[in-house]
PDB file of C-alpha atoms in Angstrom:
ATOM      1  CA  MET D 194       0.000   0.000   0.000  1.00  0.00           C
ATOM      2  CA  VAL D 195       1.304   3.475  -0.934  1.00  0.00           C
ATOM      3  CA  ASP D 196       1.591   6.002   1.900  1.00  0.00           C
ATOM      4  CA  ARG D 197       0.487   9.238   0.199  1.00  0.00           C
ATOM      5  CA  GLY D 198       1.696  11.211   3.218  1.00  0.00           C
ATOM      6  CA  ARG D 199       5.310  10.408   2.342  1.00  0.00           C
ATOM      7  CA  ILE D 200       7.357  11.229  -0.721  1.00  0.00           C
ATOM      8  CA  PRO D 201       8.013   7.874  -2.457  1.00  0.00           C
ATOM      9  CA  GLY D 202      11.547   6.524  -2.188  1.00  0.00           C
ATOM     10  CA  VAL D 203      12.570   8.972   0.563  1.00  0.00           C
ATOM     11  CA  GLY D 204      13.434   7.501   3.952  1.00  0.00           C
ATOM     12  CA  GLU D 205      12.791   8.993   7.367  1.00  0.00           C
ATOM     13  CA  ARG D 206      16.192  10.658   7.834  1.00  0.00           C
ATOM     14  CA  ILE D 207      16.004  12.608   4.567  1.00  0.00           C
ATOM     15  CA  ARG D 208      12.264  13.246   4.973  1.00  0.00           C
ATOM     16  CA  ARG D 209      12.924  15.024   8.269  1.00  0.00           C
ATOM     17  CA  SER D 210      15.097  17.524   6.359  1.00  0.00           C
ATOM     18  CA  VAL D 211      12.194  18.583   4.124  1.00  0.00           C
ATOM     19  CA  PRO D 212      10.742  21.761   5.675  1.00  0.00           C
ATOM     20  CA  THR D 213       7.279  21.159   7.110  1.00  0.00           C
ATOM     21  CA  ASP D 214       5.901  24.131   5.156  1.00  0.00           C
ATOM     22  CA  SER D 215       7.241  22.903   1.805  1.00  0.00           C
ATOM     23  CA  GLY D 216       4.527  22.029  -0.705  1.00  0.00           C
ATOM     24  CA  GLN D 217       6.690  21.333  -3.769  1.00  0.00           C
ATOM     25  CA  ALA D 218       9.580  18.867  -4.034  1.00  0.00           C
ATOM     26  CA  LEU D 219      11.683  17.857  -7.013  1.00  0.00           C
ATOM     27  CA  VAL D 220      13.156  14.477  -6.075  1.00  0.00           C
ATOM     28  CA  VAL D 221      16.237  13.456  -8.060  1.00  0.00           C
ATOM     29  CA  TYR D 222      16.670   9.694  -7.766  1.00  0.00           C
ATOM     30  CA  GLY D 223      20.213   8.802  -8.781  1.00  0.00           C
ATOM     31  CA  ASP D 224      20.586   5.385 -10.435  1.00  0.00           C
ATOM     32  CA  GLY D 225      23.551   4.535  -8.179  1.00  0.00           C
ATOM     33  CA  GLU D 226      26.189   5.999  -5.873  1.00  0.00           C
ATOM     34  CA  ASN D 227      28.727   6.224  -8.715  1.00  0.00           C
ATOM     35  CA  SER D 228      26.311   6.721 -11.624  1.00  0.00           C
ATOM     36  CA  PRO D 229      25.777   9.958 -13.588  1.00  0.00           C
ATOM     37  CA  ASP D 230      22.221   8.922 -14.534  1.00  0.00           C
ATOM     38  CA  SER D 231      19.098   9.937 -12.654  1.00  0.00           C
ATOM     39  CA  THR D 232      15.328  10.351 -12.774  1.00  0.00           C
ATOM     40  CA  ALA D 233      13.703  13.534 -11.473  1.00  0.00           C
ATOM     41  CA  VAL D 234      10.100  13.494 -10.241  1.00  0.00           C
ATOM     42  CA  PHE D 235       8.192  16.640  -9.297  1.00  0.00           C
ATOM     43  CA  TYR D 236       5.802  16.194  -6.364  1.00  0.00           C
ATOM     44  CA  VAL D 237       3.200  18.606  -5.008  1.00  0.00           C
ATOM     45  CA  ARG D 238       1.603  18.290  -1.588  1.00  0.00           C
ATOM     46  CA  GLU D 239      -2.137  18.774  -1.307  1.00  0.00           C
ATOM     47  CA  GLY D 240      -3.243  18.507   2.308  1.00  0.00           C
ATOM     48  CA  SER D 241      -1.182  15.629   3.697  1.00  0.00           C
ATOM     49  CA  SER D 242      -0.724  13.805   0.363  1.00  0.00           C
ATOM     50  CA  TRP D 243       2.148  14.074  -2.109  1.00  0.00           C
ATOM     51  CA  GLY D 244       1.334  13.482  -5.773  1.00  0.00           C
ATOM     52  CA  ALA D 245       3.659  13.268  -8.791  1.00  0.00           C
ATOM     53  CA  LEU D 246       3.046  15.817 -11.555  1.00  0.00           C
ATOM     54  CA  GLY D 247       6.109  15.359 -13.771  1.00  0.00           C
ATOM     55  CA  ARG D 248       8.934  12.887 -14.443  1.00  0.00           C
ATOM     56  CA  TRP D 249      12.112  13.295 -16.520  1.00  0.00           C
ATOM     57  CA  ARG D 250      15.359  11.428 -17.135  1.00  0.00           C
ATOM     58  CA  GLY D 251      18.507  13.470 -16.612  1.00  0.00           C
ATOM     59  CA  HIS D 252      22.006  13.464 -15.208  1.00  0.00           C
ATOM     60  CA  ASN D 253      23.998  14.371 -12.114  1.00  0.00           C
ATOM     61  CA  GLY D 254      27.711  14.438 -11.256  1.00  0.00           C
ATOM     62  CA  ARG D 255      29.934  12.333 -13.559  1.00  0.00           C
ATOM     63  CA  ARG D 256      31.148  10.270 -10.590  1.00  0.00           C
ATOM     64  CA  GLY D 257      27.742  10.063  -8.912  1.00  0.00           C
ATOM     65  CA  TRP D 258      26.893  11.366  -5.441  1.00  0.00           C
ATOM     66  CA  ALA D 259      28.624  12.496  -2.224  1.00  0.00           C
ATOM     67  CA  THR D 260      27.379  13.194   1.292  1.00  0.00           C
ATOM     68  CA  GLY D 261      30.452  15.394   1.802  1.00  0.00           C
ATOM     69  CA  HIS D 262      30.672  17.117  -1.584  1.00  0.00           C
ATOM     70  CA  GLN D 263      33.951  18.943  -2.283  1.00  0.00           C
ATOM     71  CA  GLU D 264      34.957  21.292  -5.100  1.00  0.00           C
ATOM     72  CA  ASN D 265      35.906  19.368  -8.277  1.00  0.00           C
ATOM     73  CA  ASP D 266      34.980  15.897  -6.955  1.00  0.00           C
ATOM     74  CA  LEU D 267      32.581  15.496  -9.924  1.00  0.00           C
ATOM     75  CA  ARG D 268      29.843  14.323  -7.540  1.00  0.00           C
ATOM     76  CA  SER D 269      26.503  15.937  -6.745  1.00  0.00           C
ATOM     77  CA  PRO D 270      25.730  16.630  -3.076  1.00  0.00           C
ATOM     78  CA  VAL D 271      23.181  14.394  -1.355  1.00  0.00           C
ATOM     79  CA  GLY D 272      20.532  16.242   0.631  1.00  0.00           C
ATOM     80  CA  VAL D 273      17.559  18.571   0.716  1.00  0.00           C
ATOM     81  CA  PHE D 274      18.092  22.072  -0.641  1.00  0.00           C
ATOM     82  CA  THR D 275      15.755  24.984  -1.236  1.00  0.00           C
ATOM     83  CA  LEU D 276      15.155  26.408  -4.712  1.00  0.00           C
ATOM     84  CA  SER D 277      14.896  30.177  -4.626  1.00  0.00           C
ATOM     85  CA  ASP D 278      16.562  31.829  -7.658  1.00  0.00           C
ATOM     86  CA  ALA D 279      16.671  31.260 -11.409  1.00  0.00           C
ATOM     87  CA  GLY D 280      18.234  32.718 -14.531  1.00  0.00           C
ATOM     88  CA  GLY D 281      19.773  31.926 -17.853  1.00  0.00           C
ATOM     89  CA  VAL D 282      20.707  33.066 -21.321  1.00  0.00           C
ATOM     90  CA  LEU D 283      17.071  33.066 -22.484  1.00  0.00           C
ATOM     91  CA  PRO D 284      14.402  35.495 -21.289  1.00  0.00           C
ATOM     92  CA  ASP D 285      12.192  34.614 -18.313  1.00  0.00           C
ATOM     93  CA  PRO D 286       9.698  31.960 -19.492  1.00  0.00           C
ATOM     94  CA  GLY D 287       7.135  33.012 -16.883  1.00  0.00           C
ATOM     95  CA  THR D 288       8.578  31.961 -13.551  1.00  0.00           C
ATOM     96  CA  ARG D 289       7.593  33.262 -10.123  1.00  0.00           C
ATOM     97  CA  LEU D 290      11.192  32.863  -8.936  1.00  0.00           C
ATOM     98  CA  PRO D 291      13.492  35.892  -9.202  1.00  0.00           C
ATOM     99  CA  TYR D 292      15.018  35.550 -12.692  1.00  0.00           C
ATOM    100  CA  ASP D 293      18.403  36.882 -13.839  1.00  0.00           C
ATOM    101  CA  GLN D 294      18.743  36.878 -17.631  1.00  0.00           C
ATOM    102  CA  GLY D 295      21.897  37.712 -19.536  1.00  0.00           C
ATOM    103  CA  ARG D 296      24.903  36.729 -21.608  1.00  0.00           C
ATOM    104  CA  SER D 297      26.896  36.013 -18.438  1.00  0.00           C
ATOM    105  CA  TYR D 298      25.289  32.530 -18.497  1.00  0.00           C
ATOM    106  CA  GLU D 299      26.716  31.621 -21.902  1.00  0.00           C
ATOM    107  CA  VAL D 300      29.141  28.698 -21.688  1.00  0.00           C
ATOM    108  CA  PRO D 301      32.773  29.150 -22.746  1.00  0.00           C
ATOM    109  CA  GLU D 302      33.322  28.301 -26.426  1.00  0.00           C
ATOM    110  CA  ASN D 303      35.885  25.625 -25.557  1.00  0.00           C
ATOM    111  CA  TRP D 304      33.151  23.565 -23.841  1.00  0.00           C
ATOM    112  CA  GLY D 305      31.991  22.485 -27.300  1.00  0.00           C
ATOM    113  CA  GLU D 306      28.712  22.409 -29.194  1.00  0.00           C
ATOM    114  CA  ALA D 307      27.116  19.728 -26.956  1.00  0.00           C
ATOM    115  CA  HIS D 308      27.146  22.196 -24.042  1.00  0.00           C
ATOM    116  CA  ARG D 309      26.061  25.347 -25.899  1.00  0.00           C
ATOM    117  CA  ARG D 310      22.501  25.245 -24.490  1.00  0.00           C
ATOM    118  CA  ASP D 311      23.387  24.092 -20.939  1.00  0.00           C
ATOM    119  CA  PHE D 312      22.606  27.381 -19.212  1.00  0.00           C
ATOM    120  CA  TYR D 313      19.768  28.641 -21.401  1.00  0.00           C
ATOM    121  CA  TYR D 314      17.728  28.074 -18.223  1.00  0.00           C
ATOM    122  CA  VAL D 315      19.097  27.472 -14.721  1.00  0.00           C
ATOM    123  CA  ILE D 316      17.633  27.141 -11.242  1.00  0.00           C
ATOM    124  CA  ALA D 317      20.088  27.554  -8.388  1.00  0.00           C
ATOM    125  CA  VAL D 318      20.295  24.718  -5.853  1.00  0.00           C
ATOM    126  CA  ASP D 319      20.753  26.465  -2.505  1.00  0.00           C
ATOM    127  CA  TYR D 320      23.950  24.610  -1.612  1.00  0.00           C
ATOM    128  CA  ASN D 321      26.777  26.835  -0.292  1.00  0.00           C
ATOM    129  CA  ARG D 322      25.273  29.988  -1.797  1.00  0.00           C
ATOM    130  CA  VAL D 323      23.479  33.128  -0.684  1.00  0.00           C
ATOM    131  CA  ARG D 324      19.754  32.889  -1.317  1.00  0.00           C
ATOM    132  CA  GLY D 325      18.211  35.905  -3.017  1.00  0.00           C
ATOM    133  CA  THR D 326      21.203  36.473  -5.297  1.00  0.00           C
ATOM    134  CA  PRO D 327      21.540  35.568  -9.008  1.00  0.00           C
ATOM    135  CA  PRO D 328      22.481  31.905  -9.603  1.00  0.00           C
ATOM    136  CA  ASN D 329      25.930  32.917 -10.869  1.00  0.00           C
ATOM    137  CA  ASP D 330      26.849  34.912  -7.728  1.00  0.00           C
ATOM    138  CA  PRO D 331      30.237  33.402  -6.726  1.00  0.00           C
ATOM    139  CA  THR D 332      29.825  33.898  -2.950  1.00  0.00           C
ATOM    140  CA  ARG D 333      30.491  30.638  -1.039  1.00  0.00           C
ATOM    141  CA  PRO D 334      29.486  31.010   2.653  1.00  0.00           C
ATOM    142  CA  LEU D 335      31.117  27.661   3.581  1.00  0.00           C
ATOM    143  CA  GLY D 336      34.274  28.412   1.576  1.00  0.00           C
ATOM    144  CA  GLN D 337      35.482  27.401  -1.889  1.00  0.00           C
ATOM    145  CA  ARG D 338      36.530  23.912  -0.796  1.00  0.00           C
ATOM    146  CA  LYS D 339      32.887  22.915  -0.237  1.00  0.00           C
ATOM    147  CA  GLY D 340      32.042  23.684  -3.856  1.00  0.00           C
ATOM    148  CA  GLY D 341      29.045  25.596  -5.117  1.00  0.00           C
ATOM    149  CA  GLY D 342      27.451  26.933  -8.255  1.00  0.00           C
ATOM    150  CA  ILE D 343      25.240  23.846  -8.341  1.00  0.00           C
ATOM    151  CA  TRP D 344      22.272  24.305 -10.617  1.00  0.00           C
ATOM    152  CA  LEU D 345      19.425  22.527 -12.281  1.00  0.00           C
ATOM    153  CA  HIS D 346      20.063  23.165 -15.973  1.00  0.00           C
ATOM    154  CA  LEU D 347      19.478  21.804 -19.470  1.00  0.00           C
ATOM    155  CA  ASP D 348      20.674  18.274 -20.170  1.00  0.00           C
ATOM    156  CA  HIS D 349      23.530  17.675 -22.609  1.00  0.00           C
ATOM    157  CA  GLY D 350      23.404  13.875 -22.586  1.00  0.00           C
ATOM    158  CA  ASP D 351      25.915  12.908 -19.897  1.00  0.00           C
ATOM    159  CA  GLY D 352      27.207  13.648 -16.389  1.00  0.00           C
ATOM    160  CA  THR D 353      28.162  17.030 -14.952  1.00  0.00           C
ATOM    161  CA  ALA D 354      30.695  18.582 -12.576  1.00  0.00           C
ATOM    162  CA  ALA D 355      27.999  18.490  -9.812  1.00  0.00           C
ATOM    163  CA  CYS D 356      24.815  19.975 -11.301  1.00  0.00           C
ATOM    164  CA  VAL D 357      21.583  18.141 -12.092  1.00  0.00           C
ATOM    165  CA  THR D 358      20.316  18.292 -15.664  1.00  0.00           C
ATOM    166  CA  LEU D 359      16.845  17.928 -17.127  1.00  0.00           C
ATOM    167  CA  PRO D 360      15.430  18.115 -20.666  1.00  0.00           C
ATOM    168  CA  VAL D 361      14.159  21.509 -21.798  1.00  0.00           C
ATOM    169  CA  SER D 362      10.564  20.370 -21.193  1.00  0.00           C
ATOM    170  CA  GLY D 363      11.383  19.676 -17.541  1.00  0.00           C
ATOM    171  CA  MET D 364      13.200  22.960 -16.995  1.00  0.00           C
ATOM    172  CA  GLU D 365      10.408  24.985 -18.600  1.00  0.00           C
ATOM    173  CA  TYR D 366       7.806  23.120 -16.545  1.00  0.00           C
ATOM    174  CA  LEU D 367       9.655  23.742 -13.283  1.00  0.00           C
ATOM    175  CA  LEU D 368      10.287  27.404 -14.044  1.00  0.00           C
ATOM    176  CA  ARG D 369       6.592  27.941 -14.720  1.00  0.00           C
ATOM    177  CA  THR D 370       5.389  25.812 -11.784  1.00  0.00           C
ATOM    178  CA  LEU D 371       7.736  26.462  -8.860  1.00  0.00           C
ATOM    179  CA  ASP D 372       6.050  28.802  -6.417  1.00  0.00           C
ATOM    180  CA  PRO D 373       8.125  30.602  -3.770  1.00  0.00           C
ATOM    181  CA  ASP D 374       5.049  30.674  -1.508  1.00  0.00           C
ATOM    182  CA  ARG D 375       5.093  26.861  -1.496  1.00  0.00           C
ATOM    183  CA  ARG D 376       8.740  26.726  -0.321  1.00  0.00           C
ATOM    184  CA  PRO D 377      10.051  24.476  -3.114  1.00  0.00           C
ATOM    185  CA  VAL D 378      12.944  22.108  -2.444  1.00  0.00           C
ATOM    186  CA  VAL D 379      15.068  19.633  -4.339  1.00  0.00           C
ATOM    187  CA  VAL D 380      15.657  16.282  -2.627  1.00  0.00           C
ATOM    188  CA  MET D 381      18.607  14.624  -4.333  1.00  0.00           C
ATOM    189  CA  GLY D 382      20.882  11.633  -4.071  1.00  0.00           C
ATOM    190  CA  ASP D 383      21.326   8.059  -5.155  1.00  0.00           C
ATOM    191  CA  ARG D 384      18.321   5.848  -4.406  1.00  0.00           C
ATOM    192  CA  ALA D 385      20.057   3.920  -1.613  1.00  0.00           C
ATOM    193  CA  ARG D 386      21.021   7.072   0.307  1.00  0.00           C
ATOM    194  CA  LEU D 387      17.615   8.677  -0.237  1.00  0.00           C
ATOM    195  CA  MET D 388      15.928   5.615   1.259  1.00  0.00           C
ATOM    196  CA  GLY D 389      18.509   5.058   3.997  1.00  0.00           C
ATOM    197  CA  GLY D 390      17.638   5.615   7.644  1.00  0.00           C
TER     198      GLY D 390
END
C-alpha cells in the first residue's frame, strides 16, 4: 500500500530535512552511488498527500553522489536544498522565482557544441550559496573547498561537474510551476542514500 503522506523513495532521515511548510519537491533519484544517470520526479503536496506531476530522465555528477561534496569531486551533493533563484541566457519563461537573464550565463566556447545550451535556463540549488542572489553569484558562505554553483540546468546527454540536468521540457515546466510561496525544495541523491535511515 502506498503512503500518500510520504514522498516515495525517501526515507525517514532525509524526509525530516524537508521543511514542514514545503509544498513542492523535485526528487532526483540517482541510479547509483557512482552513476551519472538519474530520474527527477516533481511532487506537489495537497493537504497531507504528495502526488507526482512530472517525471524526466537526466544526469547528475559524472562520478555520482557524495554526502560530503567537495569542489571538483565530480559528484553531486546528497541532501535537501531549497530552490529560490533562477536565470539563464534566455528570457524569463514566466517563472515566479526571481530571474536573472543575460549573456553572463553563456558557456565558454571551448566547452563544445554539446554544451552550448546548458545554461539557457538554470535554477540555483541552494547549496553553499546566498539565497536571493543571481544563480551565478560566486559567494560561497562555507568556503570554496565545499564547492558551489550547483544548478538545475538543461541536459547535454551525460554527467556534470555536480549539477543536475533535465530536458528543456522539464526545466520549462519547473520554471513555470515552482512557487516561492510553497517553499520548493530539491531532494537529491542516489536511491540507496535517499531511502537510507
